[in-house]
C-alpha cells in the first residue's frame, strides 16, 4: 500500500471509510499480535474533520501507526512493559504532532520488545508479534509491530525507533523499507528513551518515495530536543556522488546465511549495471562494534530507566512497605528479564572501579570506529552489506540465549554507534523469506542514501 493510492481512495470515498478499513484490518490481524491499542474513536473523529474540511494537509486522512514507545493520546503508552501498562501520556511526541499537523491519522500503537530492548519482539510483556510472511518466525525487533503493520498492508507507514538496528532489521525480516536517518534528524521529544546517544526516530513503509514524504514532515530542528539538527533533509531523484560503493568485508563472512549473501551479490550486480564501481573495504574496528554497543548502550539504558521507580513513573508495587522495597518490588514486577539484564550490565560498567576498564574504553573504541567510517565514506557514496546474518528465525529459537540474540545485531549497531543514516531496502529472498540490503551513508547524506536505495527498489528482483 502506498500513500498516493490511499490519498486517491480518500478523495473518492472519504477519510472515514479509509480509516474504518484500516481499523478493520488491524482487528483482523490480531493473530499476529501487532496492535497494542487501536484508537478507534479518536481516529474516526479526526477522519470526520478531514471529510468536513476542518483538518487539511498533505497527508489529510492518511492512517499510520506508532511503536508504543512514542507518547500518544488515546490509550496507554506502555513501551510494551507491565510497568507502564496504565501510563497515559500527558502529551504527544513531536513526530506524531508534526504528522497530525499535516492531517495524518494515528490509528493506534504497535508492539515492540519491552523498552525497545531486543531484536525479535519476543521480549514484549504483551506477547510475541509474528512475522507477516511466515507466522512461525519472529517479526524482528524491536520495531516488530511497526514492520508487520506495513507488511500486512494495514497502514501505508509507521514510526519506529532504531537504537542499534530496530527499524532496519524488522524491515528486512518482513520485506518493507526501514530507514534510520542521521542521528538528530528527527526530534526524540516525547519518545521513551532507550540509549540517548544512538536513539533515532525513523520510518517504515512499503517504498522509498513514501519514506521521503514522511521524513520531510517529521525531520528538522526542535527546540525541545537539543540534539536535533537544523533541517537539511531534501529528497532528490538522482543520487549524486562518486559513483562508487564499497561492500563491507566484515559483513560477508562465512557465518552469514548463504541465501543472504546471494541477495547481496545480486544487489551488487544491479549497482554495477547502473554504472557504479563496487569495491570491497575492510573496517577492522567493526569487529569490536558489538562489544562496544553492549557496554555503552546498557550504561545509558540503566540511567534512562532509573526514573521508572513507581514514584516518578510506573505502576507502584502494592502494600505497606519501605521505600527501598517499593523500588525493588516495582522494578522487579515491571521490567522484563532483558530489561533487568541490561540494567545490571549498565550499572556494572558504570560502577567505580570498572568505569575506566569498560565504559571509557568502549567510548574510546567507539571514536576509532567513527574515524574508520568517516575515512571510508570520503571515498564512497555508500557502504553496503546485509542487515542481519540471517532472515527471520523461528520464534523461540534464540530467546533463551541472549548472546546468540545479540549476534543478530552485529551488522546494524556499527552505523548506530557512528550516528550514520542507514536503510534496509527489500532486495530479495532466502528460502522464501525476505532479505534487505543495508546501505550506510555519511552523516546528513540521508537523501542520497534514499535515492541510491531507489535504484535497487526499481529493479525487478
Ligand atoms: N537489537 C538491538 C538491541 O537489542 C537494537 C535495539 C534497538 O535498536 N532498539 O539492543
PDB file of N, CA and C in Angstrom, residues 420-454:
ATOM      1  N   UNK A 420      25.155   7.291  11.732  1.00  0.00           N
ATOM      2  CA  UNK A 420      25.061   7.434  10.274  1.00  0.00           C
ATOM      3  C   UNK A 420      23.681   7.034   9.750  1.00  0.00           C
ATOM      4  N   UNK A 421      23.263   7.657   8.630  1.00  0.00           N
ATOM      5  CA  UNK A 421      21.999   7.243   8.032  1.00  0.00           C
ATOM      6  C   UNK A 421      22.136   5.856   7.421  1.00  0.00           C
ATOM      7  N   UNK A 422      21.109   5.059   7.563  1.00  0.00           N
ATOM      8  CA  UNK A 422      21.210   3.683   7.097  1.00  0.00           C
ATOM      9  C   UNK A 422      19.813   3.151   6.805  1.00  0.00           C
ATOM     10  N   UNK A 423      19.725   2.360   5.741  1.00  0.00           N
ATOM     11  CA  UNK A 423      18.407   1.890   5.306  1.00  0.00           C
ATOM     12  C   UNK A 423      18.440   0.394   5.071  1.00  0.00           C
ATOM     13  N   UNK A 424      17.301  -0.244   5.272  1.00  0.00           N
ATOM     14  CA  UNK A 424      17.113  -1.610   4.781  1.00  0.00           C
ATOM     15  C   UNK A 424      16.099  -1.534   3.663  1.00  0.00           C
ATOM     16  N   UNK A 425      16.522  -1.947   2.466  1.00  0.00           N
ATOM     17  CA  UNK A 425      15.614  -1.913   1.327  1.00  0.00           C
ATOM     18  C   UNK A 425      15.421  -3.347   0.849  1.00  0.00           C
ATOM     19  N   UNK A 426      14.164  -3.747   0.589  1.00  0.00           N
ATOM     20  CA  UNK A 426      13.931  -5.133   0.176  1.00  0.00           C
ATOM     21  C   UNK A 426      14.777  -5.476  -1.047  1.00  0.00           C
ATOM     22  N   UNK A 427      15.506  -6.594  -0.994  1.00  0.00           N
ATOM     23  CA  UNK A 427      16.464  -6.890  -2.060  1.00  0.00           C
ATOM     24  C   UNK A 427      16.326  -8.306  -2.597  1.00  0.00           C
ATOM     25  N   UNK A 428      15.497  -9.119  -1.994  1.00  0.00           N
ATOM     26  CA  UNK A 428      15.351 -10.489  -2.499  1.00  0.00           C
ATOM     27  C   UNK A 428      14.882 -11.408  -1.389  1.00  0.00           C
ATOM     28  N   UNK A 429      15.077 -12.712  -1.616  1.00  0.00           N
ATOM     29  CA  UNK A 429      14.566 -13.710  -0.661  1.00  0.00           C
ATOM     30  C   UNK A 429      15.601 -14.793  -0.414  1.00  0.00           C
ATOM     31  N   UNK A 430      15.568 -15.355   0.778  1.00  0.00           N
ATOM     32  CA  UNK A 430      16.337 -16.550   1.075  1.00  0.00           C
ATOM     33  C   UNK A 430      15.340 -17.590   1.559  1.00  0.00           C
ATOM     34  N   UNK A 431      15.220 -18.648   0.820  1.00  0.00           N
ATOM     35  CA  UNK A 431      14.227 -19.691   1.109  1.00  0.00           C
ATOM     36  C   UNK A 431      12.849 -19.117   1.430  1.00  0.00           C
ATOM     37  N   UNK A 432      12.423 -18.232   0.579  1.00  0.00           N
ATOM     38  CA  UNK A 432      11.075 -17.679   0.712  1.00  0.00           C
ATOM     39  C   UNK A 432      10.931 -16.543   1.705  1.00  0.00           C
ATOM     40  N   UNK A 433      11.983 -16.278   2.488  1.00  0.00           N
ATOM     41  CA  UNK A 433      11.875 -15.188   3.469  1.00  0.00           C
ATOM     42  C   UNK A 433      12.596 -13.943   2.941  1.00  0.00           C
ATOM     43  N   UNK A 434      11.978 -12.768   3.167  1.00  0.00           N
ATOM     44  CA  UNK A 434      12.568 -11.542   2.631  1.00  0.00           C
ATOM     45  C   UNK A 434      13.933 -11.212   3.238  1.00  0.00           C
ATOM     46  N   UNK A 435      14.749 -10.569   2.430  1.00  0.00           N
ATOM     47  CA  UNK A 435      16.090 -10.138   2.879  1.00  0.00           C
ATOM     48  C   UNK A 435      16.298  -8.711   2.379  1.00  0.00           C
ATOM     49  N   UNK A 436      16.745  -7.845   3.274  1.00  0.00           N
ATOM     50  CA  UNK A 436      17.004  -6.458   2.886  1.00  0.00           C
ATOM     51  C   UNK A 436      18.486  -6.233   2.620  1.00  0.00           C
ATOM     52  N   UNK A 437      18.759  -5.210   1.803  1.00  0.00           N
ATOM     53  CA  UNK A 437      20.135  -4.757   1.651  1.00  0.00           C
ATOM     54  C   UNK A 437      20.292  -3.532   2.536  1.00  0.00           C
ATOM     55  N   UNK A 438      21.426  -3.451   3.224  1.00  0.00           N
ATOM     56  CA  UNK A 438      21.690  -2.272   4.048  1.00  0.00           C
ATOM     57  C   UNK A 438      22.613  -1.322   3.308  1.00  0.00           C
ATOM     58  N   UNK A 439      22.229  -0.053   3.265  1.00  0.00           N
ATOM     59  CA  UNK A 439      23.117   0.992   2.732  1.00  0.00           C
ATOM     60  C   UNK A 439      23.397   1.968   3.860  1.00  0.00           C
ATOM     61  N   UNK A 440      24.656   2.331   3.997  1.00  0.00           N
ATOM     62  CA  UNK A 440      25.065   3.258   5.066  1.00  0.00           C
ATOM     63  C   UNK A 440      25.748   4.456   4.410  1.00  0.00           C
ATOM     64  N   UNK A 441      25.372   5.656   4.841  1.00  0.00           N
ATOM     65  CA  UNK A 441      25.968   6.847   4.229  1.00  0.00           C
ATOM     66  C   UNK A 441      26.624   7.762   5.240  1.00  0.00           C
ATOM     67  N   UNK A 442      27.185   8.831   4.709  1.00  0.00           N
ATOM     68  CA  UNK A 442      27.778   9.883   5.551  1.00  0.00           C
ATOM     69  C   UNK A 442      26.680  10.569   6.343  1.00  0.00           C
ATOM     70  N   UNK A 443      27.064  11.175   7.466  1.00  0.00           N
ATOM     71  CA  UNK A 443      26.083  11.955   8.216  1.00  0.00           C
ATOM     72  C   UNK A 443      25.485  13.024   7.308  1.00  0.00           C
ATOM     73  N   UNK A 444      24.196  13.200   7.400  1.00  0.00           N
ATOM     74  CA  UNK A 444      23.412  14.169   6.632  1.00  0.00           C
ATOM     75  C   UNK A 444      23.315  13.851   5.144  1.00  0.00           C
ATOM     76  N   UNK A 445      23.812  12.684   4.736  1.00  0.00           N
ATOM     77  CA  UNK A 445      23.689  12.307   3.336  1.00  0.00           C
ATOM     78  C   UNK A 445      22.432  11.451   3.138  1.00  0.00           C
ATOM     79  N   UNK A 446      21.457  11.669   3.977  1.00  0.00           N
ATOM     80  CA  UNK A 446      20.249  10.836   4.011  1.00  0.00           C
ATOM     81  C   UNK A 446      19.517  10.779   2.670  1.00  0.00           C
ATOM     82  N   UNK A 447      19.366  11.950   2.047  1.00  0.00           N
ATOM     83  CA  UNK A 447      18.598  11.989   0.804  1.00  0.00           C
ATOM     84  C   UNK A 447      19.304  11.162  -0.267  1.00  0.00           C
ATOM     85  N   UNK A 448      20.614  11.244  -0.275  1.00  0.00           N
ATOM     86  CA  UNK A 448      21.395  10.488  -1.251  1.00  0.00           C
ATOM     87  C   UNK A 448      21.269   8.979  -1.031  1.00  0.00           C
ATOM     88  N   UNK A 449      21.297   8.580   0.220  1.00  0.00           N
ATOM     89  CA  UNK A 449      21.177   7.150   0.542  1.00  0.00           C
ATOM     90  C   UNK A 449      19.812   6.632   0.084  1.00  0.00           C
ATOM     91  N   UNK A 450      18.782   7.436   0.307  1.00  0.00           N
ATOM     92  CA  UNK A 450      17.443   7.024  -0.121  1.00  0.00           C
ATOM     93  C   UNK A 450      17.370   6.914  -1.645  1.00  0.00           C
ATOM     94  N   UNK A 451      17.989   7.865  -2.351  1.00  0.00           N
ATOM     95  CA  UNK A 451      17.862   7.773  -3.811  1.00  0.00           C
ATOM     96  C   UNK A 451      18.756   6.652  -4.361  1.00  0.00           C
ATOM     97  N   UNK A 452      19.841   6.355  -3.667  1.00  0.00           N
ATOM     98  CA  UNK A 452      20.652   5.182  -4.064  1.00  0.00           C
ATOM     99  C   UNK A 452      19.848   3.891  -3.866  1.00  0.00           C
ATOM    100  N   UNK A 453      19.129   3.830  -2.760  1.00  0.00           N
ATOM    101  CA  UNK A 453      18.322   2.638  -2.477  1.00  0.00           C
ATOM    102  C   UNK A 453      17.222   2.480  -3.519  1.00  0.00           C
ATOM    103  N   UNK A 454      16.776   3.602  -4.058  1.00  0.00           N
ATOM    104  CA  UNK A 454      15.706   3.561  -5.046  1.00  0.00           C
ATOM    105  C   UNK A 454      16.149   2.825  -6.321  1.00  0.00           C
TER     106      UNK A 454
END
